[in-house]
CSV table of C-alpha atoms and ligand atoms in Angstrom, one decimal:
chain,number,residue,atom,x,y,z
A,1,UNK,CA,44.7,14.4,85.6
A,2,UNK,CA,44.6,16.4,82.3
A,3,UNK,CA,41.6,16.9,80.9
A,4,UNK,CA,39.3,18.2,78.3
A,5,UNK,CA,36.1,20.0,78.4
A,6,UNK,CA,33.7,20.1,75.4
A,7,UNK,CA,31.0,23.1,75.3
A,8,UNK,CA,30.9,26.6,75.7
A,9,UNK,CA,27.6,27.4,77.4
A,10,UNK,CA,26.8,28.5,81.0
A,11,UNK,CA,26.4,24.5,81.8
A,12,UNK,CA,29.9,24.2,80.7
A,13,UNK,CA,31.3,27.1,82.7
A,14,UNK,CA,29.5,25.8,86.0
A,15,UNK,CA,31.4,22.8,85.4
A,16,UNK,CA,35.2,24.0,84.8
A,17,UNK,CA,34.3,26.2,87.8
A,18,UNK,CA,33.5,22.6,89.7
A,19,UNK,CA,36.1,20.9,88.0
A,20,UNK,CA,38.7,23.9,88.5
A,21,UNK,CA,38.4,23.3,92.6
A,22,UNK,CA,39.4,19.1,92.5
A,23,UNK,CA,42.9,18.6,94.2
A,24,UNK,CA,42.8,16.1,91.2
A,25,UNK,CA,43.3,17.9,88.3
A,26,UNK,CA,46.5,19.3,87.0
A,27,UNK,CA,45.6,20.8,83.6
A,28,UNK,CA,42.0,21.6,82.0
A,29,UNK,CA,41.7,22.8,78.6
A,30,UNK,CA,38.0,23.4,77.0
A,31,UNK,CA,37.4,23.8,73.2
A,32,UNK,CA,35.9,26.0,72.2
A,33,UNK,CA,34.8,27.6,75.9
A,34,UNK,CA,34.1,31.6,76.8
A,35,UNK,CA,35.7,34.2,78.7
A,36,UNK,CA,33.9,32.5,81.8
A,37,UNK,CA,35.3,29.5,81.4
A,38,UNK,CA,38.6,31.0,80.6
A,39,UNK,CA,38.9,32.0,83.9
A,40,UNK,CA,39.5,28.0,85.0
A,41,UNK,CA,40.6,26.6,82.2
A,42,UNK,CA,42.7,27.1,79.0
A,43,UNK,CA,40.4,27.7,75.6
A,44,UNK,CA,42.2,25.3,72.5
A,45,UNK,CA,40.8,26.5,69.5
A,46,UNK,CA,39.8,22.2,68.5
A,47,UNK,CA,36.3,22.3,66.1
A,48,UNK,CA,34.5,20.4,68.4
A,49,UNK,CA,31.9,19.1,65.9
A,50,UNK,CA,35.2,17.1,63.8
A,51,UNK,CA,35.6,14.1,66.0
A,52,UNK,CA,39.0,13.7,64.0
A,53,UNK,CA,40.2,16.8,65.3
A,54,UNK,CA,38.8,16.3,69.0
A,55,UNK,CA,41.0,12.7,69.0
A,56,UNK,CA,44.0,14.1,67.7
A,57,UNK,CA,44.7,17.1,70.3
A,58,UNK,CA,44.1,14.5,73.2
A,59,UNK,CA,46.8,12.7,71.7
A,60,UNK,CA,49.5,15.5,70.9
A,61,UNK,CA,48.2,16.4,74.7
A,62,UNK,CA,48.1,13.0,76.3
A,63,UNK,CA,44.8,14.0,78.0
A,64,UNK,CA,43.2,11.6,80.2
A,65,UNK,CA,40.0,12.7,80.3
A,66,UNK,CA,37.3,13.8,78.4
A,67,UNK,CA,34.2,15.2,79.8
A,68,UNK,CA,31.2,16.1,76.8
A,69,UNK,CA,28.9,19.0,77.7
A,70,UNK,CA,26.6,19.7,75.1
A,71,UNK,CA,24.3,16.7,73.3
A,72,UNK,CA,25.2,17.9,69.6
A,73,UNK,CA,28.4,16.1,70.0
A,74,UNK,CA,27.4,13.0,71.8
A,75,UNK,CA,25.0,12.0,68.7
A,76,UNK,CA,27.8,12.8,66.5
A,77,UNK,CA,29.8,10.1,68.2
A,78,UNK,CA,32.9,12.0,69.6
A,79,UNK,CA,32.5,9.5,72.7
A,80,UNK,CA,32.7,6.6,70.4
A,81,UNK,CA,35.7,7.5,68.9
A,82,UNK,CA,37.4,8.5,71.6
A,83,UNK,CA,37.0,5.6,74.1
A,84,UNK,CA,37.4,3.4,70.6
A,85,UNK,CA,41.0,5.4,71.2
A,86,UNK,CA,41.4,4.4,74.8
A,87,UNK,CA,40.2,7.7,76.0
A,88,UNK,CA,38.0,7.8,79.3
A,89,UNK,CA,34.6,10.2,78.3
A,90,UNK,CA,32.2,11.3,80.1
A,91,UNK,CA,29.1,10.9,77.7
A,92,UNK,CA,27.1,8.5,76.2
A,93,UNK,CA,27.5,6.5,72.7
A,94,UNK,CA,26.1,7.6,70.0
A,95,UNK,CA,23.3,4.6,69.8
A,96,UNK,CA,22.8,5.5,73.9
A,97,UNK,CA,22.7,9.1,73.0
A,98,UNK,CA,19.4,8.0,71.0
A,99,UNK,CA,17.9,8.8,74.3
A,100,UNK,CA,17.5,11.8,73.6
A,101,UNK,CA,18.0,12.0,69.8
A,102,UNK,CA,14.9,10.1,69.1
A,103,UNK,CA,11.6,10.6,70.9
A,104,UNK,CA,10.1,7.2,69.5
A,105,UNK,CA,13.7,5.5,70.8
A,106,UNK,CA,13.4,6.3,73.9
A,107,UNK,CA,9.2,5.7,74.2
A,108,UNK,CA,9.9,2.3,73.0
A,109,UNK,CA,12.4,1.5,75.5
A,110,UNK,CA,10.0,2.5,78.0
A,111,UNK,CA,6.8,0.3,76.8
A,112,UNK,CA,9.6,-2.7,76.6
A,113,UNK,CA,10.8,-2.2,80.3
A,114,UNK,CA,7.2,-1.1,81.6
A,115,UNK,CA,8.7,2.8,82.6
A,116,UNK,CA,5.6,4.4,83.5
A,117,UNK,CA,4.9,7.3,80.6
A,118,UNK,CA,2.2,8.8,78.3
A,119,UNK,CA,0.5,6.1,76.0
A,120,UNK,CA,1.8,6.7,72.7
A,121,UNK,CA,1.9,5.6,69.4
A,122,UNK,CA,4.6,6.5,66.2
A,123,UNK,CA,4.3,7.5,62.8
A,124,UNK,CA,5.7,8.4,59.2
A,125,UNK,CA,2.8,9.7,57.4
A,126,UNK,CA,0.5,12.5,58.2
A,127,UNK,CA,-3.0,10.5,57.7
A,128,UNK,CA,-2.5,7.9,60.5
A,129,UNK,CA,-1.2,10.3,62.9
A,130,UNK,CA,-4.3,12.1,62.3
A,131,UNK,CA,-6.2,9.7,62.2
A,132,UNK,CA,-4.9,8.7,66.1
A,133,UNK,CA,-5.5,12.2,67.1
A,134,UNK,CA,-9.0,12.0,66.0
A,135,UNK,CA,-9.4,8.9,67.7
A,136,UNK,CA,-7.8,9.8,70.8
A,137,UNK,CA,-9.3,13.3,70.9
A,138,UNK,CA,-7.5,16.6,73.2
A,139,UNK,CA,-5.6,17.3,75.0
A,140,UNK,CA,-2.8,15.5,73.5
A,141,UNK,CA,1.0,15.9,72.7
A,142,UNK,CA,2.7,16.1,69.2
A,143,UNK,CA,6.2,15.6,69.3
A,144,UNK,CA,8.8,15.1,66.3
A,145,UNK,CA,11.1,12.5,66.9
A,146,UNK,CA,14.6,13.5,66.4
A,147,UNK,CA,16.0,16.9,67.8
A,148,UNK,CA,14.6,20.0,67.6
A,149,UNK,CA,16.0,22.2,69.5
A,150,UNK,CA,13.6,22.4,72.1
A,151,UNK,CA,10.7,23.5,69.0
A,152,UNK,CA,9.6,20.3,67.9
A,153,UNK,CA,6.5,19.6,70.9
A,154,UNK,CA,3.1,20.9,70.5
A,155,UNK,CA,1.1,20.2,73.8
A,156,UNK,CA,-2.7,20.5,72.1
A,157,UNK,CA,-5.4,21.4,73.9
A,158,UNK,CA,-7.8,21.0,70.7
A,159,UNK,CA,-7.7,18.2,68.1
A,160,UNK,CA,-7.0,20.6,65.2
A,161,UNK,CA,-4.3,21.9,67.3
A,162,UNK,CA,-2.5,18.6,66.9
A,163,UNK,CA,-3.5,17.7,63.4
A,164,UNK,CA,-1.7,21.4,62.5
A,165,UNK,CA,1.2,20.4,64.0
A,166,UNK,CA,1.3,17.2,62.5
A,167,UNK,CA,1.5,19.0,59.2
A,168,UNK,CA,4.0,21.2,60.2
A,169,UNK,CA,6.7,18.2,60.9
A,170,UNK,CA,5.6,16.0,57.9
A,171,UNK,CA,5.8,19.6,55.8
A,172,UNK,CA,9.4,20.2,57.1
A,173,UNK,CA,9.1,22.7,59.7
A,174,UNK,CA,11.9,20.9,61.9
A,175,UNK,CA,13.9,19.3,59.0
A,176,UNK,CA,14.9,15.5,59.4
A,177,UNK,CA,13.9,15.8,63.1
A,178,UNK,CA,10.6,16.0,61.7
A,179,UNK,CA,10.3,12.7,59.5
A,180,UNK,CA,9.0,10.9,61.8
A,181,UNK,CA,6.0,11.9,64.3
A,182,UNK,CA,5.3,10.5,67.9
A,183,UNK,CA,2.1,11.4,69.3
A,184,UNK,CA,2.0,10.7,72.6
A,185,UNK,CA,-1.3,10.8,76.1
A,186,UNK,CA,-1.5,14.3,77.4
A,187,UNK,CA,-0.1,14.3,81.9
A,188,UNK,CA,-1.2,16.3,83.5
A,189,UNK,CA,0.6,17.4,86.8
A,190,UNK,CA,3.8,19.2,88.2
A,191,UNK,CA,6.9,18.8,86.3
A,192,UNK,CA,10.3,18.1,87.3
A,193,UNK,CA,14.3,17.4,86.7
A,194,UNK,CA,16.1,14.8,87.6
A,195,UNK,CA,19.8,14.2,87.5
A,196,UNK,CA,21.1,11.0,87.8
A,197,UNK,CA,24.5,9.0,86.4
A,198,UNK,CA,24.7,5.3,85.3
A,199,UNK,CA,28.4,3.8,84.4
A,200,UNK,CA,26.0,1.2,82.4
A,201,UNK,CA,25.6,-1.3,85.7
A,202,UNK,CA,25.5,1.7,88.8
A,203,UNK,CA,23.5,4.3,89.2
A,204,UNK,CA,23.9,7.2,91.4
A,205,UNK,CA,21.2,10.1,92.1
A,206,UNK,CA,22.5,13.4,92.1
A,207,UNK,CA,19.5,16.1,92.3
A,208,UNK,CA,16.5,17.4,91.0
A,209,UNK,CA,15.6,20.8,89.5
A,210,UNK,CA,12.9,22.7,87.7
A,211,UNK,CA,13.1,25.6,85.2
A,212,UNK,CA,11.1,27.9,83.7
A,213,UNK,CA,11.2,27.2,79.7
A,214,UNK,CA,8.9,30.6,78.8
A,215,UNK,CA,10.1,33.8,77.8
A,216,UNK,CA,7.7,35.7,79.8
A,217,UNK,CA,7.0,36.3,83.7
A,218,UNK,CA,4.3,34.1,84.8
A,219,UNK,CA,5.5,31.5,82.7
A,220,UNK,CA,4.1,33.1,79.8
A,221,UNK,CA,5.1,33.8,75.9
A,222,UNK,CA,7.4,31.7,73.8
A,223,UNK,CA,9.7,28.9,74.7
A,224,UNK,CA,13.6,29.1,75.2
A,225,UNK,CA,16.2,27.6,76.1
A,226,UNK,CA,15.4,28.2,80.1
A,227,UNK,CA,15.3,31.2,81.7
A,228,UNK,CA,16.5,30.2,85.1
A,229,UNK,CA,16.1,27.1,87.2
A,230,UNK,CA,16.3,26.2,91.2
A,231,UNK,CA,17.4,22.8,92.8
A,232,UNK,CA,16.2,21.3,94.7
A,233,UNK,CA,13.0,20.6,93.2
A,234,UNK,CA,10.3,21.0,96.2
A,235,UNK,CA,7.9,18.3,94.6
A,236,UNK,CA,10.8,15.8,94.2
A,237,UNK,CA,10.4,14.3,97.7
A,238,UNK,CA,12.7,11.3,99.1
A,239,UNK,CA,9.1,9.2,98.3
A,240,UNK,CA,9.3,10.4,94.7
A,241,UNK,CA,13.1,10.4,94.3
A,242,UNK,CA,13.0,6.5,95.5
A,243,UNK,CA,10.1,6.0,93.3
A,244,UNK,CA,12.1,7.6,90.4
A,245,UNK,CA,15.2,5.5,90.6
A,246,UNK,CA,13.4,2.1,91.0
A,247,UNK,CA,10.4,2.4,88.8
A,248,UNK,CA,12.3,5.1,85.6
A,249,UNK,CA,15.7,5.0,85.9
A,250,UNK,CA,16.5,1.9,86.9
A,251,UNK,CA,14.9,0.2,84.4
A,252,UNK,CA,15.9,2.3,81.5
A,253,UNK,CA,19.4,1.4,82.8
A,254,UNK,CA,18.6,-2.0,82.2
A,255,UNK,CA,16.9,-1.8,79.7
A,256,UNK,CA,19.3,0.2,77.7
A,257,UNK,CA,22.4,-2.3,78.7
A,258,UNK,CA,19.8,-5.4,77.4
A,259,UNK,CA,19.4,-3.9,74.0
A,260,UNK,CA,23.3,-3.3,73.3
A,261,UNK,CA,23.3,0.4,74.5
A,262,UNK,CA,25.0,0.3,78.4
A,263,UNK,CA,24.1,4.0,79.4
A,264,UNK,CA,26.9,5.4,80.8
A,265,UNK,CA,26.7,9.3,80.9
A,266,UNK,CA,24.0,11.6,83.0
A,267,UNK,CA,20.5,10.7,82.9
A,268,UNK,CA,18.3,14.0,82.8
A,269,UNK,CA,15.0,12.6,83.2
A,270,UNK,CA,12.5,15.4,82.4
A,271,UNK,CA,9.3,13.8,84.9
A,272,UNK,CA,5.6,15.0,85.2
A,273,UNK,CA,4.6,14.2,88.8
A,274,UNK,CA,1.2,13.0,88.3
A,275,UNK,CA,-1.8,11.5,90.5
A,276,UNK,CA,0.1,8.3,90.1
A,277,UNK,CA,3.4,9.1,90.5
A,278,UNK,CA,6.6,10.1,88.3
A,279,UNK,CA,5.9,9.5,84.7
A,280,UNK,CA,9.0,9.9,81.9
A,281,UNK,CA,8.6,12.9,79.6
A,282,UNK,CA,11.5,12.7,78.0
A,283,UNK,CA,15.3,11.9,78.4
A,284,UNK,CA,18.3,14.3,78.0
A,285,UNK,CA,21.6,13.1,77.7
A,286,UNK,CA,23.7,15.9,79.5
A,287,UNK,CA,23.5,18.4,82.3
A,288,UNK,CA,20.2,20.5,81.9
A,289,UNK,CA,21.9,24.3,80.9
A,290,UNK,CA,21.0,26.1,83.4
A,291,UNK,CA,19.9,23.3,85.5
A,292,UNK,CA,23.7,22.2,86.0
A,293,UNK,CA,24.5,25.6,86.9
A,294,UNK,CA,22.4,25.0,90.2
A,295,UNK,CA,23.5,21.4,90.6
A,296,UNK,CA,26.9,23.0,91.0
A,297,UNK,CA,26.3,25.2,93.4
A,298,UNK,CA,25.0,22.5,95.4
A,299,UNK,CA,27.5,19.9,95.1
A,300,UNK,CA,29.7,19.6,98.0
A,301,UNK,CA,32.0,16.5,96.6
A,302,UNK,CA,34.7,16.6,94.3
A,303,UNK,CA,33.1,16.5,91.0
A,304,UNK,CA,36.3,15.1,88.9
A,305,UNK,CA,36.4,11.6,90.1
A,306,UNK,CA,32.5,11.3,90.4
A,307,UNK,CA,32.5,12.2,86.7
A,308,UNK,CA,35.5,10.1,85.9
A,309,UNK,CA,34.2,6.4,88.3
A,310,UNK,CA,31.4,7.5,85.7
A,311,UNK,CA,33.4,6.9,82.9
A,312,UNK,CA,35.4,3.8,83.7
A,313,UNK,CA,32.4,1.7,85.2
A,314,UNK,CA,32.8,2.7,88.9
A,315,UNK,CA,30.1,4.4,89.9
A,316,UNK,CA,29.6,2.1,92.9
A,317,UNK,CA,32.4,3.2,94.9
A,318,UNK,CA,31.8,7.1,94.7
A,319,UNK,CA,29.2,9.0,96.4
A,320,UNK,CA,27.6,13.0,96.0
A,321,UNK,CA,27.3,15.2,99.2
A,322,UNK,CA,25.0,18.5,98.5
A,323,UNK,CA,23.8,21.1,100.4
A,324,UNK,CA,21.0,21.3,101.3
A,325,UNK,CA,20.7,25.0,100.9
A,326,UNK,CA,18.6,25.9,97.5
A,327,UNK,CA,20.4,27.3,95.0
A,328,UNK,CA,18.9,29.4,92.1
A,329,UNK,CA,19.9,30.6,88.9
A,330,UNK,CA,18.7,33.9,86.6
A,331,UNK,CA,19.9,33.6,82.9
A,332,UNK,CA,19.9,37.4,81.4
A,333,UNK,CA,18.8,37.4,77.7
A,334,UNK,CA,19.9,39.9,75.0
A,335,UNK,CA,16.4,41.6,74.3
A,336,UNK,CA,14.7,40.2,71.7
A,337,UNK,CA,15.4,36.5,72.4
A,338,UNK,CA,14.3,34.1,71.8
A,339,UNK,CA,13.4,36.0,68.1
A,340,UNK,CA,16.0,38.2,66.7
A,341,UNK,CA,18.5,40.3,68.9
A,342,UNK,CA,21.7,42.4,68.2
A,343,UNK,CA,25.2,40.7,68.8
A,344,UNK,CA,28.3,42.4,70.3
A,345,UNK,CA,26.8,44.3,72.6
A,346,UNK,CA,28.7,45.8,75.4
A,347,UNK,CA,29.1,44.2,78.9
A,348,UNK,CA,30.7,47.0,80.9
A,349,UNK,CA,31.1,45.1,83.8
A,350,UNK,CA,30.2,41.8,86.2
A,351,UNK,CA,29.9,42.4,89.5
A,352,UNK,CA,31.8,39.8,92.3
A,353,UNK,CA,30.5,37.6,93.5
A,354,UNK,CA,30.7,36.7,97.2
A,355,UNK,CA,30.5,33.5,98.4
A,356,UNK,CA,27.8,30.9,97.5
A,357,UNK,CA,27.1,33.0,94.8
A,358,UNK,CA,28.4,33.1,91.0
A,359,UNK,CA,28.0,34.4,87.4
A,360,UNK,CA,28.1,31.7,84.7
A,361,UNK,CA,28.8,32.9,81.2
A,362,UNK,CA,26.8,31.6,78.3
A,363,UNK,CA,26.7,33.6,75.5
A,364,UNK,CA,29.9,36.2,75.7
A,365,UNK,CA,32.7,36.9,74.1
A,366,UNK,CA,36.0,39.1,73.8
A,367,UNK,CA,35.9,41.4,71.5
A,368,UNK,CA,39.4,43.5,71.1
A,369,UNK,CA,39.7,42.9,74.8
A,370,UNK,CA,36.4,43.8,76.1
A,371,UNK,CA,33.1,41.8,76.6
A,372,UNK,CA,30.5,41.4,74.4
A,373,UNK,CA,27.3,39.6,74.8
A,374,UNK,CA,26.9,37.2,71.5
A,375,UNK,CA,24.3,34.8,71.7
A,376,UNK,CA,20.8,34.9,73.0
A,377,UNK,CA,21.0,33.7,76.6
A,378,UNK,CA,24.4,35.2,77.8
A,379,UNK,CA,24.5,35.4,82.0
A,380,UNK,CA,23.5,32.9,84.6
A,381,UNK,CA,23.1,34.9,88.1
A,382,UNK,CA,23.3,32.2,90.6
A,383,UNK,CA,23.1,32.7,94.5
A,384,UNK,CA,22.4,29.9,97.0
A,385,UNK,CA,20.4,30.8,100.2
A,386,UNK,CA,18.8,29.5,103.3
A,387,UNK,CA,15.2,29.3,101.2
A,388,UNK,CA,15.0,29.3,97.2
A,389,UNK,CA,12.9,33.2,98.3
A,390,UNK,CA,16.3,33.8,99.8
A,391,UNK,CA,18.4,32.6,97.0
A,392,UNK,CA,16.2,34.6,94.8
A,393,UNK,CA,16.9,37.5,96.4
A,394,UNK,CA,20.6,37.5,96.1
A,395,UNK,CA,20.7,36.3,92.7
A,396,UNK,CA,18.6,39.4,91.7
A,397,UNK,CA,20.9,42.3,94.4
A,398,UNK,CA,23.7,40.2,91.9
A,399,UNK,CA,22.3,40.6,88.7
A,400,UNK,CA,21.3,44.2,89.0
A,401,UNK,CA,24.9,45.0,89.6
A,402,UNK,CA,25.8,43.7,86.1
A,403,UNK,CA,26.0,46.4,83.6
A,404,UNK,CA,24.7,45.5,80.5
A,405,UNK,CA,22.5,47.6,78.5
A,406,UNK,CA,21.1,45.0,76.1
A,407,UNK,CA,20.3,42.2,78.4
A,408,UNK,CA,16.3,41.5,80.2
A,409,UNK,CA,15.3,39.1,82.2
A,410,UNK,CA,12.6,37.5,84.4
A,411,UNK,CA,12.0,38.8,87.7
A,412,UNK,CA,10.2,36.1,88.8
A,413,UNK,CA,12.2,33.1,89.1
A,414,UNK,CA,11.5,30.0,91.1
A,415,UNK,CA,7.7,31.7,91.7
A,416,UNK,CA,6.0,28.1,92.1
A,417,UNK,CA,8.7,27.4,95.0
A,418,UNK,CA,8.6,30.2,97.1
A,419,UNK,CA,5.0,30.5,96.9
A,420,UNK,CA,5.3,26.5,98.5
A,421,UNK,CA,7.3,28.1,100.8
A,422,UNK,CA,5.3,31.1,101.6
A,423,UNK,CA,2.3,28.4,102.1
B,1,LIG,N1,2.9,14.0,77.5
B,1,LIG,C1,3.0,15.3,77.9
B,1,LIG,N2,2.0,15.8,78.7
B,1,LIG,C2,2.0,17.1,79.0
B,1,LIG,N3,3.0,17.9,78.7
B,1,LIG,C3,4.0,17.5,78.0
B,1,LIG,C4,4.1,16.1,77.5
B,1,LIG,N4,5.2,15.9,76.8
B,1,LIG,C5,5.8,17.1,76.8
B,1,LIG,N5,5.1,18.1,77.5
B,1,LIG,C6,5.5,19.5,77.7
B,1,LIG,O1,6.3,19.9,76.6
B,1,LIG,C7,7.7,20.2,77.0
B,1,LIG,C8,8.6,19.8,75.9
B,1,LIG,O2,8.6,18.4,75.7
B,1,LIG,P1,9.9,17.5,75.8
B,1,LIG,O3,9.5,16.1,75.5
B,1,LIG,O4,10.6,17.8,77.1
B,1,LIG,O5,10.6,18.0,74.5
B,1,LIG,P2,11.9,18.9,74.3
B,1,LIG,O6,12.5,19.3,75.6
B,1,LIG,O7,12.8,18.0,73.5
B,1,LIG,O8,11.4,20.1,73.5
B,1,LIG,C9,7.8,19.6,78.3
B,1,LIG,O9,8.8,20.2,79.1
B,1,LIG,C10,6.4,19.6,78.9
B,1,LIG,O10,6.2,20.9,79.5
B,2,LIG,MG1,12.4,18.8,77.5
């Protein structure tokens, strides 16, 4: 099978790594990629947000499939024109996409199919959504609807909190995203990942994961992108995991199929485990970057035809083996992220990696033949291990081998885990 990978994070390198290993494939190419993933697969220099240009090189390369990493171009429609050309894609429509490209979308679908989530209500003025908050009182979430990279959520402990960041969407601080406001009940609990995929009519679990979003040890200091993530997710029991698929995604499966959007893609349920049970935070549409960099690792099965019986509505005769040794992941950061940092700075050298044990690439580059560091998060450690403490472990004997004088990171990933495990 030839096919073609979108993205050029450390969640797309994890899976040309995955998809490099299938006795299926003969060719992959990935547009744009990075020096990771050219290690697996051959970069084609295709502008991956022109959906014009994605469906022409599949046909002057009669590639058979299509698998979309990163969101961006998912609500940009490149699935839809593709499979509109006969292409197989794994990734969602754009109108499924709205999952994740519109809070209020994806809140509605949930009071329609009874999906257990924070009571909410939205708006497109600044006095009534004020005027719920006050009514409501704190703790409560603000949240602007479409996508904000990650910035758009203020979790309020005080009203005047939440009437500030109500201001701050309706003012234009997150641009269109920001147009329209949901404001949404404050859960309180233990959050969680979960990975699933739907073909529109199947669904098939695959794992759960947490991250840390904060910049800072102790979870502390500004949000970002994630700074490292562990699967499985201790608080995801089989109870909860059963719970999940019949009372969340099952539903939303429906539910989404119903309204004239059949899901077919990879649900990334964010959860809050709370006194009663899973409750939807939100939906993402792709792999969680770094969380699929975990997922990965743990994945014993062929991962090209589970993502292909995706695409073609055939989830029903495929099934996921993982170990069930934790695996754990350590992004490295150029200092200053997630503010302002300095770009091309030298990566004199990764370290091998063993076995059960691998270095993503995120943010890197070649730059007259050597590696640079580009963007802000540029390095995924990942190690597996008997325990996540034992993952941890390796991961960090791993990352302190690479030698890059710009890059930080946490030292304290997967804390909340090992301190289960230490209990
Ligand atoms: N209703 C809620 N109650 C408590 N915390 C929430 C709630 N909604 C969101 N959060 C917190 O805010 C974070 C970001 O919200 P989310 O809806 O996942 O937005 P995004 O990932 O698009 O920024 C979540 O990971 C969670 O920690
Ligand atoms: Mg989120």
């Amino acid at each position: 099978m030839k096919v073609l990978l979108i993205g050029s994070g450390g969640r797309e390198h994890a899976l040309a790594w995955k998809l490099a290993q299938s006795p299926e494939l003969t060719t992959l190419y990935a547009a744009p990629g990075n020096p990771g993933i050219a290690e697996h697969a051959t970069l084609v220099p295709v502008n991956t947000e022109d959906n014009d240009a994605v469906v022409s090189f599949c046909k002057d390369n009669a590639i058979d499939f299509v698998v979309v990493g990163p969101e961006a171009p998912l609500v940009a429609g490149v699935a839809d024109r593709l499979r509109a050309e006969g292409f197989a894609v794994f990734g969602p429509s754009a109108a499924a996409a709205q999952l994740e490209g519109s809070k209020g979308f994806t809140k509605d679908i949930c009071a329609r199919y009874d999906i257990p989530t924070g009571a909410y209500q939205r708006f497109n003025n600044a006095p009534k959504a004020k005027a719920y908050i006050r009514e409501q009182g704190a703790p409560i979430v603000v949240k602007a609807d479409g996508l904000a990279a990650g910035k758009g959520v203020t979790v309020a402990m005080t009203v005047d909190e939440a009437l500030a960041a109500v201001d701050d969407c309706f003012e234009g601080a997150f641009g269109a995203a920001g147009a329209e406001v949901v404001v949404e009940a404050y859960l309180d609990g233990e959050e969680a990942s979960f990975f699933c995929l739907s073909d529109g009519k199947h669904a098939l679990a695959l794992a759960t994961a947490q991250d840390h979003k904060r910049v800072g040890e102790g979870d502390t200091g500004p949000n970002t992108g994630g700074m490292g993530a562990y699967s499985p997710a201790p608080v995801m029991t089989p109870e909860m995991v059963e719970r999940t698929m019949k009372e969340i995604i099952e539903p939303t499966m429906r539910g989404m199929a119903e309204s004239g959007y059949p899901f077919s893609g990879v649900f990334f349920a964010g959860l809050m485990i709370t006194r009663k049970g899973p409750e939807l935070i939100e939906y993402n549409v792709r792999f969680g970057d770094p969380e699929c960099q975990v997922l990965m690792m743990r994945l014993k099965s062929d991962l090209l035809p589970i993502l292909y019986a995706t695409a073609t509505g055939t989830l029903d005769k495929v099934t996921a083996e993982w170990s069930d040794d934790p695996a754990l992941t350590v992004v490295m950061a150029s200092k200053g992220y997630p503010g302002s940092y300095d770009k091309n700075t030298p990566i004199k050298s990764i370290p091998e990696a063993g076995k059960g044990a691998k270095v993503f690439h995120a943010g890197t580059a070649l730059k007259d033949g050597a590696l640079v560091a580009t963007g802000g998060r540029v390095l995924n450690v990942t190690a597996t291990g008997k325990t996540v403490g034992e993952a941890q472990a390796r991961a960090y004997v791993l990352l302190d081998k690479v030698e890059w004088g710009n890059g930080f990171c946490r030292r304290d990933i997967g804390w909340q885990a090992i301190k289960r495990e230490k209990a």
